[in-house]
Amino acid sequence: MSQRYPNYWEYIRVEELLALQGGLEEDEAQLSDDEVMFITVHQVYELWFKLLLRQLTTVRNLFRGPRVEETELAGVVQGLRRGVVILRRCVDHFEVMETLRTRYYLEFRDKLTPASGFQSAQMRQLEILFGLEDKDRIPLGVEGSYVTALRSHDGRSSPALARVQRQQEDLPTLRHAIEEWLWRTPIDGVGPDEPNADAALDRFVAAYLRAHEGEVDHSAAAALVHATGADEHSRLLARYEREKESLRQFLGGSEAEGGPRQRRMRAALLFILTYQDLALLSWPGAVLEGLIELEQAMTLFRQRHARMVERVIGRRTGTGGSAGVDYLDQTALSYRVFRDLWAVRTFQLRRSAAPALANPAYYGFVTG
Ligand code: HEM
């Protein structure tokens, strides 16, 4: 059989791709330059979302097994890195959309109604893959839930809805997979199923709380020197006391704080971040940094979208019927998935203030 050599246009499917910007008219010649740009930019986003979903699913899959090998953590970090870079490009792309002047957008905007970006199934898939829960979503407005918004106008299912439903069944979410991994992380060399697991955890938590109190007292002493008057003195003192109390609560293991399981995961987060200079913990540390970068990029995407929307349409009602910019700003504020990862930033310590490792030999750290 003779070998077939492809052309660029065959491999990339250029002709098929270029035939997709005709809009509802299915004919580009009938559309303004603005509308072709509007359609093309959305299509570019959907392609980036497709890649992101694929890449982050691979990352999630690497965490699926009962044990994650160190060599696989390098793959996770690489996958997260690509995800972050793609999301940052998504943030930049809004600049192209911003070349759309309000009066020109209004020329064709009404014909889109009630279509809207909130019917982007792939964005919903990404949120679900991250681990955003339905209870944490903000109501959209007239369309009801985000799931109803994906139904066809006659109420029947749609390819968009089917995608999202498949995603809902594709478990675990990235968040749950990471939480499992954190739960299994040995603390001071002791895993959760070993007989002295609780004792090792308690020891680390107590040592960390002591070190943290010392650091907060240190900062408080430096700040109180500058307090002018008794009122400011006691206000500052109370603020620093609250900092200590919030870490005690965070690591307290009460039901309100997610119980003992959450306590272990939170302690593991602090443990990895405190000792990430150790060879055994450097990949786990890089995974955690990659995750926070990813969620930060997602938040910036939401914020950037909202600013672009404000510039193009002001604060009018969205084509999908939501409160528009107000709704988008709320999602940027509250759609956080890796909340504990953000929370621990408040509790991290200077390197020199970290409590001593209880079991340095486990980490190949030998002194003397
Ligand atoms: C002139 C351009 C755009 C305007 C005026 C605009 C406006 C809006 C508005 C007002 C909403 C809130 C829902 C509604 O009531 O419709 C929304 C949602 C959304 N838009 Fe855009 N948008 C624009 C471009 C884009 C682009 C290029 C993307 C890229 C994919 C995008 C993605 C989304 C997504 C994913 C949502 C859902 C957000 C959520 O529910 O959290 N939008 N858009």
mmCIF file of C-alpha atoms in Angstrom, residues 82-349:
data_model
loop_
_atom_site.group_PDB
_atom_site.id
_atom_site.type_symbol
_atom_site.label_atom_id
_atom_site.label_comp_id
_atom_site.label_asym_id
_atom_site.label_seq_id
_atom_site.Cartn_x
_atom_site.Cartn_y
_atom_site.Cartn_z
ATOM 1 C CA ARG A 82 -0.679 24.144 30.109
ATOM 2 C CA GLY A 83 -4.127 24.746 31.602
ATOM 3 C CA VAL A 84 -2.943 27.980 33.205
ATOM 4 C CA VAL A 85 -1.304 29.227 30.001
ATOM 5 C CA ILE A 86 -4.448 28.506 27.971
ATOM 6 C CA LEU A 87 -6.671 30.238 30.517
ATOM 7 C CA ARG A 88 -4.410 33.279 30.481
ATOM 8 C CA ARG A 89 -4.774 33.448 26.704
ATOM 9 C CA CYS A 90 -8.540 33.334 27.264
ATOM 10 C CA VAL A 91 -8.158 36.361 29.546
ATOM 11 C CA ASP A 92 -6.231 38.258 26.817
ATOM 12 C CA HIS A 93 -8.668 37.382 24.048
ATOM 13 C CA PHE A 94 -11.318 39.636 25.473
ATOM 14 C CA GLU A 95 -9.251 42.501 24.066
ATOM 15 C CA VAL A 96 -10.246 41.439 20.564
ATOM 16 C CA MET A 97 -13.907 41.489 21.609
ATOM 17 C CA GLU A 98 -13.448 44.946 23.092
ATOM 18 C CA THR A 99 -12.800 46.368 19.646
ATOM 19 C CA LEU A 100 -16.577 45.995 19.253
ATOM 20 C CA ARG A 101 -18.137 49.415 19.752
ATOM 21 C CA THR A 102 -21.413 49.480 21.631
ATOM 22 C CA ARG A 103 -23.535 50.970 18.817
ATOM 23 C CA TYR A 104 -22.228 48.407 16.350
ATOM 24 C CA TYR A 105 -22.929 45.500 18.684
ATOM 25 C CA LEU A 106 -26.453 46.778 19.235
ATOM 26 C CA GLU A 107 -27.029 46.481 15.469
ATOM 27 C CA PHE A 108 -27.105 42.695 15.726
ATOM 28 C CA ARG A 109 -27.454 41.994 19.470
ATOM 29 C CA ASP A 110 -31.231 41.498 19.580
ATOM 30 C CA LYS A 111 -31.189 38.641 17.146
ATOM 31 C CA LEU A 112 -29.114 36.602 19.620
ATOM 32 C CA THR A 113 -31.724 36.776 22.386
ATOM 33 C CA PRO A 114 -32.170 34.553 24.411
ATOM 34 C CA ALA A 115 -28.847 32.912 23.450
ATOM 35 C CA SER A 116 -25.975 33.691 25.819
ATOM 36 C CA GLY A 117 -22.504 32.598 26.895
ATOM 37 C CA PHE A 118 -24.136 31.049 29.902
ATOM 38 C CA GLN A 119 -25.287 28.317 27.551
ATOM 39 C CA SER A 120 -21.650 27.414 26.937
ATOM 40 C CA ALA A 121 -21.774 23.731 27.873
ATOM 41 C CA GLN A 122 -18.008 23.465 27.872
ATOM 42 C CA MET A 123 -17.673 26.258 30.445
ATOM 43 C CA ARG A 124 -20.165 24.399 32.646
ATOM 44 C CA GLN A 125 -18.210 21.198 32.088
ATOM 45 C CA LEU A 126 -15.044 22.950 33.223
ATOM 46 C CA GLU A 127 -16.751 24.211 36.355
ATOM 47 C CA ILE A 128 -18.100 20.741 37.099
ATOM 48 C CA LEU A 129 -14.718 19.139 36.441
ATOM 49 C CA PHE A 130 -13.104 21.632 38.837
ATOM 50 C CA GLY A 131 -15.709 20.638 41.446
ATOM 51 C CA LEU A 132 -18.038 23.647 41.614
ATOM 52 C CA GLU A 133 -21.183 22.397 43.336
ATOM 53 C CA ASP A 134 -24.752 23.236 42.345
ATOM 54 C CA LYS A 135 -25.520 24.600 45.819
ATOM 55 C CA ASP A 136 -22.757 27.199 45.355
ATOM 56 C CA ARG A 137 -24.116 28.537 42.072
ATOM 57 C CA ILE A 138 -25.789 31.922 41.761
ATOM 58 C CA PRO A 139 -29.296 31.837 40.221
ATOM 59 C CA LEU A 140 -29.154 33.078 36.633
ATOM 60 C CA GLY A 141 -32.482 34.872 36.516
ATOM 61 C CA VAL A 142 -35.341 34.194 34.116
ATOM 62 C CA GLU A 143 -34.056 30.859 32.826
ATOM 63 C CA GLY A 144 -33.936 29.168 36.225
ATOM 64 C CA SER A 145 -30.989 26.881 36.791
ATOM 65 C CA TYR A 146 -28.002 26.576 34.498
ATOM 66 C CA VAL A 147 -29.322 23.145 33.508
ATOM 67 C CA THR A 148 -32.705 24.497 32.344
ATOM 68 C CA ALA A 149 -30.824 27.084 30.293
ATOM 69 C CA LEU A 150 -29.267 24.234 28.306
ATOM 70 C CA ARG A 151 -32.605 22.777 27.194
ATOM 71 C CA SER A 152 -33.933 23.437 23.706
ATOM 72 C CA HIS A 153 -36.677 26.072 23.488
ATOM 73 C CA ASP A 154 -39.346 23.343 23.416
ATOM 74 C CA GLY A 155 -37.964 21.914 26.680
ATOM 75 C CA ARG A 156 -36.305 18.897 25.109
ATOM 76 C CA SER A 157 -32.753 17.824 25.753
ATOM 77 C CA SER A 158 -29.935 19.262 23.621
ATOM 78 C CA PRO A 159 -26.382 18.294 22.733
ATOM 79 C CA ALA A 160 -25.245 20.962 25.244
ATOM 80 C CA LEU A 161 -27.330 19.451 28.040
ATOM 81 C CA ALA A 162 -26.157 15.925 27.190
ATOM 82 C CA ARG A 163 -22.527 17.068 27.449
ATOM 83 C CA VAL A 164 -23.082 18.594 30.846
ATOM 84 C CA GLN A 165 -24.936 15.519 32.099
ATOM 85 C CA ARG A 166 -22.082 13.279 30.952
ATOM 86 C CA GLN A 167 -19.677 15.537 32.804
ATOM 87 C CA GLN A 168 -21.759 15.311 35.974
ATOM 88 C CA GLU A 169 -21.413 11.536 35.852
ATOM 89 C CA ASP A 170 -17.690 11.618 35.165
ATOM 90 C CA LEU A 171 -16.380 11.495 38.718
ATOM 91 C CA PRO A 172 -14.387 12.276 40.755
ATOM 92 C CA THR A 173 -14.099 15.998 40.244
ATOM 93 C CA LEU A 174 -10.613 17.468 40.281
ATOM 94 C CA ARG A 175 -11.297 18.842 43.729
ATOM 95 C CA HIS A 176 -12.347 15.472 45.152
ATOM 96 C CA ALA A 177 -9.412 13.698 43.528
ATOM 97 C CA ILE A 178 -7.000 16.207 45.073
ATOM 98 C CA GLU A 179 -8.703 15.974 48.448
ATOM 99 C CA GLU A 180 -8.320 12.170 48.455
ATOM 100 C CA TRP A 181 -4.643 12.571 47.644
ATOM 101 C CA LEU A 182 -4.194 15.127 50.408
ATOM 102 C CA TRP A 183 -5.937 12.868 52.871
ATOM 103 C CA ARG A 184 -3.512 10.039 52.030
ATOM 104 C CA THR A 185 -0.434 12.282 52.281
ATOM 105 C CA PRO A 186 1.823 11.100 55.127
ATOM 106 C CA ILE A 187 2.225 13.707 57.829
ATOM 107 C CA ASP A 188 5.623 13.528 59.487
ATOM 108 C CA GLY A 189 5.994 10.251 57.601
ATOM 109 C CA VAL A 190 2.766 8.694 58.922
ATOM 110 C CA GLY A 191 -0.104 7.834 56.553
ATOM 111 C CA PRO A 192 -3.794 7.895 57.574
ATOM 112 C CA ASP A 193 -4.147 4.118 57.917
ATOM 113 C CA GLU A 194 -1.191 3.587 60.210
ATOM 114 C CA PRO A 195 -1.850 2.934 63.902
ATOM 115 C CA ASN A 196 -0.208 6.162 65.098
ATOM 116 C CA ALA A 197 -1.885 8.317 62.421
ATOM 117 C CA ASP A 198 -3.944 10.389 64.858
ATOM 118 C CA ALA A 199 -1.043 10.951 67.239
ATOM 119 C CA ALA A 200 1.240 12.142 64.400
ATOM 120 C CA LEU A 201 -1.478 14.443 63.100
ATOM 121 C CA ASP A 202 -2.181 15.888 66.550
ATOM 122 C CA ARG A 203 1.506 16.456 67.147
ATOM 123 C CA PHE A 204 1.946 18.328 63.872
ATOM 124 C CA VAL A 205 -1.197 20.416 64.405
ATOM 125 C CA ALA A 206 -0.121 21.358 67.953
ATOM 126 C CA ALA A 207 3.398 22.264 66.804
ATOM 127 C CA TYR A 208 2.036 24.303 63.906
ATOM 128 C CA LEU A 209 -0.437 26.171 66.106
ATOM 129 C CA ARG A 210 2.374 27.036 68.545
ATOM 130 C CA ALA A 211 4.635 28.260 65.741
ATOM 131 C CA HIS A 212 1.794 30.293 64.262
ATOM 132 C CA GLU A 213 0.943 31.880 67.612
ATOM 133 C CA GLY A 214 4.581 32.868 68.005
ATOM 134 C CA GLU A 215 4.576 34.474 64.565
ATOM 135 C CA VAL A 216 1.312 36.336 65.135
ATOM 136 C CA ASP A 217 2.572 37.588 68.519
ATOM 137 C CA HIS A 218 5.710 38.745 66.785
ATOM 138 C CA SER A 219 3.762 40.693 64.130
ATOM 139 C CA ALA A 220 1.409 42.053 66.803
ATOM 140 C CA ALA A 221 4.307 43.341 68.893
ATOM 141 C CA ALA A 222 5.747 45.122 65.835
ATOM 142 C CA ALA A 223 2.355 46.688 65.008
ATOM 143 C CA LEU A 224 1.449 47.690 68.560
ATOM 144 C CA VAL A 225 4.518 49.908 68.871
ATOM 145 C CA HIS A 226 2.824 52.218 66.372
ATOM 146 C CA ALA A 227 -0.644 52.160 67.943
ATOM 147 C CA THR A 228 -1.801 55.614 68.913
ATOM 148 C CA GLY A 229 -3.987 55.423 71.997
ATOM 149 C CA ALA A 230 -5.613 52.656 74.006
ATOM 150 C CA ASP A 231 -8.506 52.155 71.566
ATOM 151 C CA GLU A 232 -6.300 51.416 68.616
ATOM 152 C CA HIS A 233 -4.118 49.221 70.815
ATOM 153 C CA SER A 234 -7.023 47.010 71.848
ATOM 154 C CA ARG A 235 -8.484 46.959 68.328
ATOM 155 C CA LEU A 236 -5.195 45.723 66.902
ATOM 156 C CA LEU A 237 -4.716 43.208 69.683
ATOM 157 C CA ALA A 238 -8.193 41.798 69.053
ATOM 158 C CA ARG A 239 -7.443 41.531 65.322
ATOM 159 C CA TYR A 240 -4.295 39.494 65.922
ATOM 160 C CA GLU A 241 -6.110 37.298 68.450
ATOM 161 C CA ARG A 242 -8.740 36.602 65.787
ATOM 162 C CA GLU A 243 -5.975 35.458 63.423
ATOM 163 C CA LYS A 244 -4.872 32.875 65.962
ATOM 164 C CA GLU A 245 -8.432 31.798 66.618
ATOM 165 C CA SER A 246 -9.172 31.367 62.917
ATOM 166 C CA LEU A 247 -6.297 28.879 62.539
ATOM 167 C CA ARG A 248 -7.458 27.012 65.665
ATOM 168 C CA GLN A 249 -10.888 26.717 64.068
ATOM 169 C CA PHE A 250 -9.473 25.816 60.654
ATOM 170 C CA LEU A 251 -7.566 22.889 62.173
ATOM 171 C CA GLY A 252 -10.116 22.119 64.890
ATOM 172 C CA GLY A 253 -11.933 19.298 63.090
ATOM 173 C CA SER A 254 -15.400 20.435 64.223
ATOM 174 C CA GLU A 255 -18.382 19.346 62.143
ATOM 175 C CA ALA A 256 -18.875 22.959 61.008
ATOM 176 C CA GLU A 257 -15.326 22.860 59.633
ATOM 177 C CA GLY A 258 -15.836 19.573 57.779
ATOM 178 C CA GLY A 259 -14.938 17.133 60.587
ATOM 179 C CA PRO A 260 -11.777 15.022 61.104
ATOM 180 C CA ARG A 261 -11.337 14.199 57.439
ATOM 181 C CA GLN A 262 -11.181 17.841 56.455
ATOM 182 C CA ARG A 263 -8.822 18.469 59.363
ATOM 183 C CA ARG A 264 -6.363 15.910 58.046
ATOM 184 C CA MET A 265 -6.533 17.347 54.506
ATOM 185 C CA ARG A 266 -5.966 20.857 55.776
ATOM 186 C CA ALA A 267 -3.037 19.742 57.918
ATOM 187 C CA ALA A 268 -1.606 17.951 54.859
ATOM 188 C CA LEU A 269 -1.857 21.171 52.863
ATOM 189 C CA LEU A 270 0.050 23.068 55.531
ATOM 190 C CA PHE A 271 2.541 20.238 55.905
ATOM 191 C CA ILE A 272 3.372 20.108 52.186
ATOM 192 C CA LEU A 273 3.625 23.877 51.853
ATOM 193 C CA THR A 274 5.744 24.206 54.998
ATOM 194 C CA TYR A 275 8.319 21.622 53.962
ATOM 195 C CA GLN A 276 8.128 21.816 50.162
ATOM 196 C CA ASP A 277 11.877 22.428 49.961
ATOM 197 C CA LEU A 278 12.399 18.759 50.865
ATOM 198 C CA ALA A 279 12.953 16.625 47.757
ATOM 199 C CA LEU A 280 10.024 14.300 48.612
ATOM 200 C CA LEU A 281 7.627 17.204 48.907
ATOM 201 C CA SER A 282 8.763 19.401 46.060
ATOM 202 C CA TRP A 283 6.453 17.837 43.443
ATOM 203 C CA PRO A 284 3.448 17.874 45.781
ATOM 204 C CA GLY A 285 4.294 21.511 46.534
ATOM 205 C CA ALA A 286 4.444 22.295 42.814
ATOM 206 C CA VAL A 287 1.034 20.619 42.317
ATOM 207 C CA LEU A 288 -0.509 22.879 44.965
ATOM 208 C CA GLU A 289 1.067 25.986 43.456
ATOM 209 C CA GLY A 290 -0.201 24.891 40.015
ATOM 210 C CA LEU A 291 -3.736 24.465 41.330
ATOM 211 C CA ILE A 292 -3.849 27.892 42.901
ATOM 212 C CA GLU A 293 -2.487 29.407 39.684
ATOM 213 C CA LEU A 294 -5.210 27.604 37.772
ATOM 214 C CA GLU A 295 -7.999 28.866 39.981
ATOM 215 C CA GLN A 296 -6.514 32.347 40.001
ATOM 216 C CA ALA A 297 -6.487 32.307 36.171
ATOM 217 C CA MET A 298 -10.130 31.159 36.171
ATOM 218 C CA THR A 299 -11.089 33.992 38.519
ATOM 219 C CA LEU A 300 -9.224 36.502 36.345
ATOM 220 C CA PHE A 301 -11.081 35.115 33.321
ATOM 221 C CA ARG A 302 -14.415 35.816 35.039
ATOM 222 C CA GLN A 303 -13.332 39.277 36.143
ATOM 223 C CA ARG A 304 -11.921 40.182 32.725
ATOM 224 C CA HIS A 305 -15.074 38.982 30.993
ATOM 225 C CA ALA A 306 -17.158 41.167 33.319
ATOM 226 C CA ARG A 307 -15.024 44.262 32.599
ATOM 227 C CA MET A 308 -15.232 43.623 28.842
ATOM 228 C CA VAL A 309 -19.006 43.224 29.117
ATOM 229 C CA GLU A 310 -19.306 46.434 31.158
ATOM 230 C CA ARG A 311 -17.355 48.296 28.484
ATOM 231 C CA VAL A 312 -19.414 46.942 25.594
ATOM 232 C CA ILE A 313 -22.969 46.892 26.999
ATOM 233 C CA GLY A 314 -22.788 48.749 30.317
ATOM 234 C CA ARG A 315 -25.091 47.428 33.018
ATOM 235 C CA ARG A 316 -28.022 46.422 30.875
ATOM 236 C CA THR A 317 -29.790 43.053 31.137
ATOM 237 C CA GLY A 318 -27.921 40.169 29.490
ATOM 238 C CA THR A 319 -29.279 38.485 26.350
ATOM 239 C CA GLY A 320 -29.702 35.439 28.592
ATOM 240 C CA GLY A 321 -31.835 37.527 30.971
ATOM 241 C CA SER A 322 -29.440 37.780 33.921
ATOM 242 C CA ALA A 323 -28.534 40.991 35.758
ATOM 243 C CA GLY A 324 -25.556 41.186 33.373
ATOM 244 C CA VAL A 325 -22.387 42.657 34.881
ATOM 245 C CA ASP A 326 -23.716 42.378 38.454
ATOM 246 C CA TYR A 327 -24.315 38.668 37.972
ATOM 247 C CA LEU A 328 -20.889 38.171 36.376
ATOM 248 C CA ASP A 329 -19.127 40.054 39.183
ATOM 249 C CA GLN A 330 -20.856 37.871 41.747
ATOM 250 C CA THR A 331 -19.646 34.700 40.040
ATOM 251 C CA ALA A 332 -16.082 36.094 39.973
ATOM 252 C CA LEU A 333 -16.283 36.689 43.709
ATOM 253 C CA SER A 334 -17.895 33.503 44.857
ATOM 254 C CA TYR A 335 -17.108 30.663 42.416
ATOM 255 C CA ARG A 336 -14.069 29.359 44.286
ATOM 256 C CA VAL A 337 -13.481 25.627 44.383
ATOM 257 C CA PHE A 338 -10.121 25.149 46.089
ATOM 258 C CA ARG A 339 -11.116 27.223 49.097
ATOM 259 C CA ASP A 340 -8.766 25.610 51.603
ATOM 260 C CA LEU A 341 -5.861 26.182 49.282
ATOM 261 C CA TRP A 342 -6.624 29.905 49.406
ATOM 262 C CA ALA A 343 -7.321 29.824 53.137
ATOM 263 C CA VAL A 344 -3.901 28.386 54.008
ATOM 264 C CA ARG A 345 -2.165 31.388 52.453
ATOM 265 C CA THR A 346 -3.266 33.307 55.543
ATOM 266 C CA PHE A 347 -1.714 30.718 57.838
ATOM 267 C CA GLN A 348 1.626 30.031 56.173
ATOM 268 C CA LEU A 349 4.828 30.772 58.112
#
